[in-house]
Amino acid sequence: MTLRPIVTLPDPVLRRKARVVTAFDNKLQTLIDDMIETMRDAPGVGLAAPQVGLAERVIVVEYFEHEPKDEEEEAEQELKKKVWAMLNPEIVKTSAEKVMGVEGCLSIPGLVGEVERFEAIQVRGLNRRGQPMRVKAQGWLARIFQHEIDHLNGVLFTDIATHVWKPEENETEPENEV
Ligand code: ZN
């Protein structure tokens, strides 16, 4: 596995509509492994292929499958974080409820913004072997998927944030970085 450089604005690849993945070859497997390693190294909780310079519909996410209720539960669950690699993801169901949250992006260093997202979603796509998969996500996990799928359409959080600001030092946490 190799760390890949994370591209940042104003790189035009971040604004392109990414291509549908149709080949499930070794090159794709290497890309997915590299993206997972790059996401962990950043550190972040999600990464989309355009963020490593490739306009392809590939995302990786690493987070709690079920959101911890408090810090104690988070510490217990730290080892239970799950990794998803998903190709051609599509949101097929959304909750009526929307929630605000503060997001950052590894491709837009030094800025955070308040973004409204669906509280829960269902995502359909393919796993790394090309088989259909479906994810039901709620809370922060749902936010991460929405942020990453936006990347595949050239949409950045700064486009849809109600406001954007430069955080104080220590204000950003790894879980905000996607
Ligand atoms: Zn991002």
mmCIF file of C-alpha atoms and ligand atoms in Angstrom:
data_model
loop_
_atom_site.group_PDB
_atom_site.id
_atom_site.type_symbol
_atom_site.label_atom_id
_atom_site.label_comp_id
_atom_site.label_asym_id
_atom_site.label_seq_id
_atom_site.Cartn_x
_atom_site.Cartn_y
_atom_site.Cartn_z
ATOM 1 C CA MET A 1 0.000 0.000 0.000
ATOM 2 C CA THR A 2 1.165 3.465 -0.814
ATOM 3 C CA LEU A 3 0.179 6.838 0.512
ATOM 4 C CA ARG A 4 -1.120 9.042 -2.273
ATOM 5 C CA PRO A 5 -0.898 12.828 -2.171
ATOM 6 C CA ILE A 6 -4.240 14.465 -1.346
ATOM 7 C CA VAL A 7 -5.130 17.079 -3.929
ATOM 8 C CA THR A 8 -6.490 20.391 -2.730
ATOM 9 C CA LEU A 9 -8.323 23.320 -4.257
ATOM 10 C CA PRO A 10 -8.015 24.732 -6.879
ATOM 11 C CA ASP A 11 -7.175 21.400 -8.563
ATOM 12 C CA PRO A 12 -9.827 21.008 -11.301
ATOM 13 C CA VAL A 13 -10.215 17.249 -10.654
ATOM 14 C CA LEU A 14 -12.222 18.218 -7.547
ATOM 15 C CA ARG A 15 -14.788 19.875 -9.812
ATOM 16 C CA ARG A 16 -15.241 17.088 -12.338
ATOM 17 C CA LYS A 17 -18.091 14.606 -12.432
ATOM 18 C CA ALA A 18 -16.357 11.305 -11.729
ATOM 19 C CA ARG A 19 -16.648 8.321 -14.100
ATOM 20 C CA VAL A 20 -18.598 5.175 -13.285
ATOM 21 C CA VAL A 21 -16.339 2.247 -12.332
ATOM 22 C CA THR A 22 -16.716 -0.743 -14.666
ATOM 23 C CA ALA A 23 -13.434 -2.669 -14.216
ATOM 24 C CA PHE A 24 -12.826 -4.534 -10.955
ATOM 25 C CA ASP A 25 -9.194 -5.268 -11.659
ATOM 26 C CA ASN A 26 -5.963 -5.176 -9.659
ATOM 27 C CA LYS A 27 -5.554 -1.497 -10.393
ATOM 28 C CA LEU A 28 -8.847 -0.800 -8.625
ATOM 29 C CA GLN A 29 -7.904 -2.995 -5.643
ATOM 30 C CA THR A 30 -4.623 -1.088 -5.283
ATOM 31 C CA LEU A 31 -6.444 2.234 -5.516
ATOM 32 C CA ILE A 32 -8.876 1.212 -2.746
ATOM 33 C CA ASP A 33 -6.064 -0.021 -0.465
ATOM 34 C CA ASP A 34 -4.081 3.168 -1.079
ATOM 35 C CA MET A 35 -7.131 5.334 -0.393
ATOM 36 C CA ILE A 36 -7.756 3.574 2.941
ATOM 37 C CA GLU A 37 -4.146 4.067 3.965
ATOM 38 C CA THR A 38 -4.169 7.700 2.843
ATOM 39 C CA MET A 39 -7.426 8.383 4.742
ATOM 40 C CA ARG A 40 -6.000 6.872 7.954
ATOM 41 C CA ASP A 41 -2.742 8.740 7.604
ATOM 42 C CA ALA A 42 -4.432 12.127 7.065
ATOM 43 C CA PRO A 43 -6.219 11.365 9.478
ATOM 44 C CA GLY A 44 -9.759 11.448 8.177
ATOM 45 C CA VAL A 45 -12.948 9.390 8.232
ATOM 46 C CA GLY A 46 -13.666 9.377 4.507
ATOM 47 C CA LEU A 47 -11.999 9.903 1.145
ATOM 48 C CA ALA A 48 -13.199 10.044 -2.456
ATOM 49 C CA ALA A 49 -11.035 9.148 -5.468
ATOM 50 C CA PRO A 50 -11.025 12.719 -6.865
ATOM 51 C CA GLN A 51 -9.177 13.692 -3.664
ATOM 52 C CA VAL A 52 -6.247 11.559 -4.819
ATOM 53 C CA GLY A 53 -6.503 12.965 -8.330
ATOM 54 C CA LEU A 54 -8.697 10.341 -10.011
ATOM 55 C CA ALA A 55 -12.150 11.231 -11.352
ATOM 56 C CA GLU A 56 -13.655 7.808 -10.640
ATOM 57 C CA ARG A 57 -16.679 6.893 -8.528
ATOM 58 C CA VAL A 58 -14.810 5.311 -5.602
ATOM 59 C CA ILE A 59 -15.219 6.230 -1.934
ATOM 60 C CA VAL A 60 -13.845 4.861 1.321
ATOM 61 C CA VAL A 61 -15.283 5.545 4.771
ATOM 62 C CA GLU A 62 -14.077 4.481 8.209
ATOM 63 C CA TYR A 63 -16.347 5.195 11.139
ATOM 64 C CA PHE A 64 -18.565 3.663 13.806
ATOM 65 C CA GLU A 65 -21.408 1.687 12.295
ATOM 66 C CA HIS A 66 -23.550 2.783 15.228
ATOM 67 C CA GLU A 67 -22.762 6.158 16.696
ATOM 68 C CA PRO A 68 -21.416 6.034 20.273
ATOM 69 C CA LYS A 69 -23.596 7.800 22.823
ATOM 70 C CA ASP A 70 -20.752 9.338 24.843
ATOM 71 C CA GLU A 71 -16.964 9.438 25.139
ATOM 72 C CA GLU A 72 -16.830 6.349 27.288
ATOM 73 C CA GLU A 73 -18.721 4.333 24.719
ATOM 74 C CA GLU A 74 -16.565 5.862 21.984
ATOM 75 C CA ALA A 75 -13.398 4.626 23.745
ATOM 76 C CA GLU A 76 -14.886 1.145 24.015
ATOM 77 C CA GLN A 77 -15.891 1.156 20.387
ATOM 78 C CA GLU A 78 -12.694 2.658 18.983
ATOM 79 C CA LEU A 79 -11.572 -0.758 17.779
ATOM 80 C CA LYS A 80 -14.950 -1.491 16.269
ATOM 81 C CA LYS A 81 -14.820 1.148 13.572
ATOM 82 C CA LYS A 82 -15.804 -0.285 10.249
ATOM 83 C CA VAL A 83 -14.330 0.366 6.821
ATOM 84 C CA TRP A 84 -16.501 0.616 3.728
ATOM 85 C CA ALA A 85 -15.150 0.761 0.195
ATOM 86 C CA MET A 86 -17.922 1.544 -2.241
ATOM 87 C CA LEU A 87 -18.050 2.007 -5.993
ATOM 88 C CA ASN A 88 -20.694 3.932 -7.910
ATOM 89 C CA PRO A 89 -22.549 4.850 -4.686
ATOM 90 C CA GLU A 90 -26.045 6.261 -5.007
ATOM 91 C CA ILE A 91 -28.331 7.601 -2.295
ATOM 92 C CA VAL A 92 -31.600 5.725 -2.725
ATOM 93 C CA LYS A 93 -33.484 6.770 0.409
ATOM 94 C CA THR A 94 -33.326 9.797 2.695
ATOM 95 C CA SER A 95 -34.877 10.703 6.029
ATOM 96 C CA ALA A 96 -37.349 13.555 6.246
ATOM 97 C CA GLU A 97 -35.204 15.011 9.003
ATOM 98 C CA LYS A 98 -32.152 17.112 8.223
ATOM 99 C CA VAL A 99 -29.456 18.124 10.681
ATOM 100 C CA MET A 100 -26.729 20.763 10.825
ATOM 101 C CA GLY A 101 -23.119 19.819 11.523
ATOM 102 C CA VAL A 102 -19.614 21.237 11.183
ATOM 103 C CA GLU A 103 -17.534 19.668 8.414
ATOM 104 C CA GLY A 104 -14.051 20.059 7.114
ATOM 105 C CA CYS A 105 -12.471 18.591 4.013
ATOM 106 C CA LEU A 106 -8.973 17.217 3.481
ATOM 107 C CA SER A 107 -8.992 18.951 0.079
ATOM 108 C CA ILE A 108 -9.837 22.366 1.578
ATOM 109 C CA PRO A 109 -7.342 22.766 4.404
ATOM 110 C CA GLY A 110 -7.918 25.523 6.944
ATOM 111 C CA LEU A 111 -11.686 25.914 6.511
ATOM 112 C CA VAL A 112 -14.735 24.407 8.159
ATOM 113 C CA GLY A 113 -18.389 25.055 7.537
ATOM 114 C CA GLU A 114 -21.825 24.369 8.861
ATOM 115 C CA VAL A 115 -23.665 22.064 6.474
ATOM 116 C CA GLU A 116 -27.203 20.718 6.495
ATOM 117 C CA ARG A 117 -27.443 17.001 5.677
ATOM 118 C CA PHE A 118 -30.033 14.243 5.799
ATOM 119 C CA GLU A 119 -30.011 12.646 9.251
ATOM 120 C CA ALA A 120 -30.267 9.155 7.747
ATOM 121 C CA ILE A 121 -29.767 7.698 4.285
ATOM 122 C CA GLN A 122 -29.577 4.438 2.402
ATOM 123 C CA VAL A 123 -26.777 4.092 -0.099
ATOM 124 C CA ARG A 124 -26.609 1.523 -2.846
ATOM 125 C CA GLY A 125 -23.453 0.661 -4.768
ATOM 126 C CA LEU A 126 -20.920 -2.050 -5.452
ATOM 127 C CA ASN A 127 -18.251 -3.540 -3.234
ATOM 128 C CA ARG A 128 -14.647 -3.915 -4.363
ATOM 129 C CA ARG A 129 -15.441 -7.181 -6.157
ATOM 130 C CA GLY A 130 -18.295 -5.581 -8.080
ATOM 131 C CA GLN A 131 -21.100 -7.153 -6.045
ATOM 132 C CA PRO A 132 -24.119 -5.082 -5.017
ATOM 133 C CA MET A 133 -24.047 -3.634 -1.522
ATOM 134 C CA ARG A 134 -26.274 -1.396 0.513
ATOM 135 C CA VAL A 135 -25.492 0.728 3.575
ATOM 136 C CA LYS A 136 -27.980 2.188 6.039
ATOM 137 C CA ALA A 137 -26.318 5.156 7.691
ATOM 138 C CA GLN A 138 -27.429 7.492 10.423
ATOM 139 C CA GLY A 139 -25.965 10.539 12.117
ATOM 140 C CA TRP A 140 -22.310 11.299 11.440
ATOM 141 C CA LEU A 141 -21.884 8.190 9.267
ATOM 142 C CA ALA A 142 -24.710 9.420 7.027
ATOM 143 C CA ARG A 143 -22.999 12.823 6.856
ATOM 144 C CA ILE A 144 -19.689 11.254 5.792
ATOM 145 C CA PHE A 145 -21.351 9.295 2.962
ATOM 146 C CA GLN A 146 -23.178 12.405 1.744
ATOM 147 C CA HIS A 147 -19.928 14.419 1.789
ATOM 148 C CA GLU A 148 -18.024 11.732 -0.161
ATOM 149 C CA ILE A 149 -20.773 11.201 -2.740
ATOM 150 C CA ASP A 150 -20.831 14.980 -3.316
ATOM 151 C CA HIS A 151 -17.116 14.751 -4.179
ATOM 152 C CA LEU A 152 -17.991 12.370 -7.044
ATOM 153 C CA ASN A 153 -20.204 15.073 -8.502
ATOM 154 C CA GLY A 154 -17.673 17.868 -8.102
ATOM 155 C CA VAL A 155 -19.562 19.361 -5.154
ATOM 156 C CA LEU A 156 -17.602 20.626 -2.144
ATOM 157 C CA PHE A 157 -18.964 21.414 1.311
ATOM 158 C CA THR A 158 -18.144 25.082 0.823
ATOM 159 C CA ASP A 159 -20.743 25.150 -2.006
ATOM 160 C CA ILE A 160 -23.584 24.147 0.276
ATOM 161 C CA ALA A 161 -22.486 25.385 3.720
ATOM 162 C CA THR A 162 -24.634 28.016 5.408
ATOM 163 C CA HIS A 163 -21.411 29.628 6.538
ATOM 164 C CA VAL A 164 -17.708 28.861 6.324
ATOM 165 C CA TRP A 165 -14.935 29.988 8.646
ATOM 166 C CA LYS A 166 -11.304 29.456 9.600
ATOM 167 C CA PRO A 167 -11.279 27.352 12.754
ATOM 168 C CA GLU A 168 -9.197 28.149 15.811
ATOM 169 C CA GLU A 169 -6.366 25.736 16.383
ATOM 170 C CA ASN A 170 -7.602 22.521 18.004
ATOM 171 C CA GLU A 171 -11.139 23.234 16.850
ATOM 172 C CA THR A 172 -10.961 20.626 14.096
ATOM 173 C CA GLU A 173 -11.026 16.977 14.980
ATOM 174 C CA PRO A 174 -10.118 14.093 12.694
ATOM 175 C CA GLU A 175 -13.725 13.026 12.510
ATOM 176 C CA ASN A 176 -14.573 16.316 10.824
ATOM 177 C CA GLU A 177 -12.090 15.718 8.032
ATOM 178 C CA VAL A 178 -13.501 14.025 5.006
HETATM 179 ZN ZN ZN B 1 -13.978 16.290 1.394
#
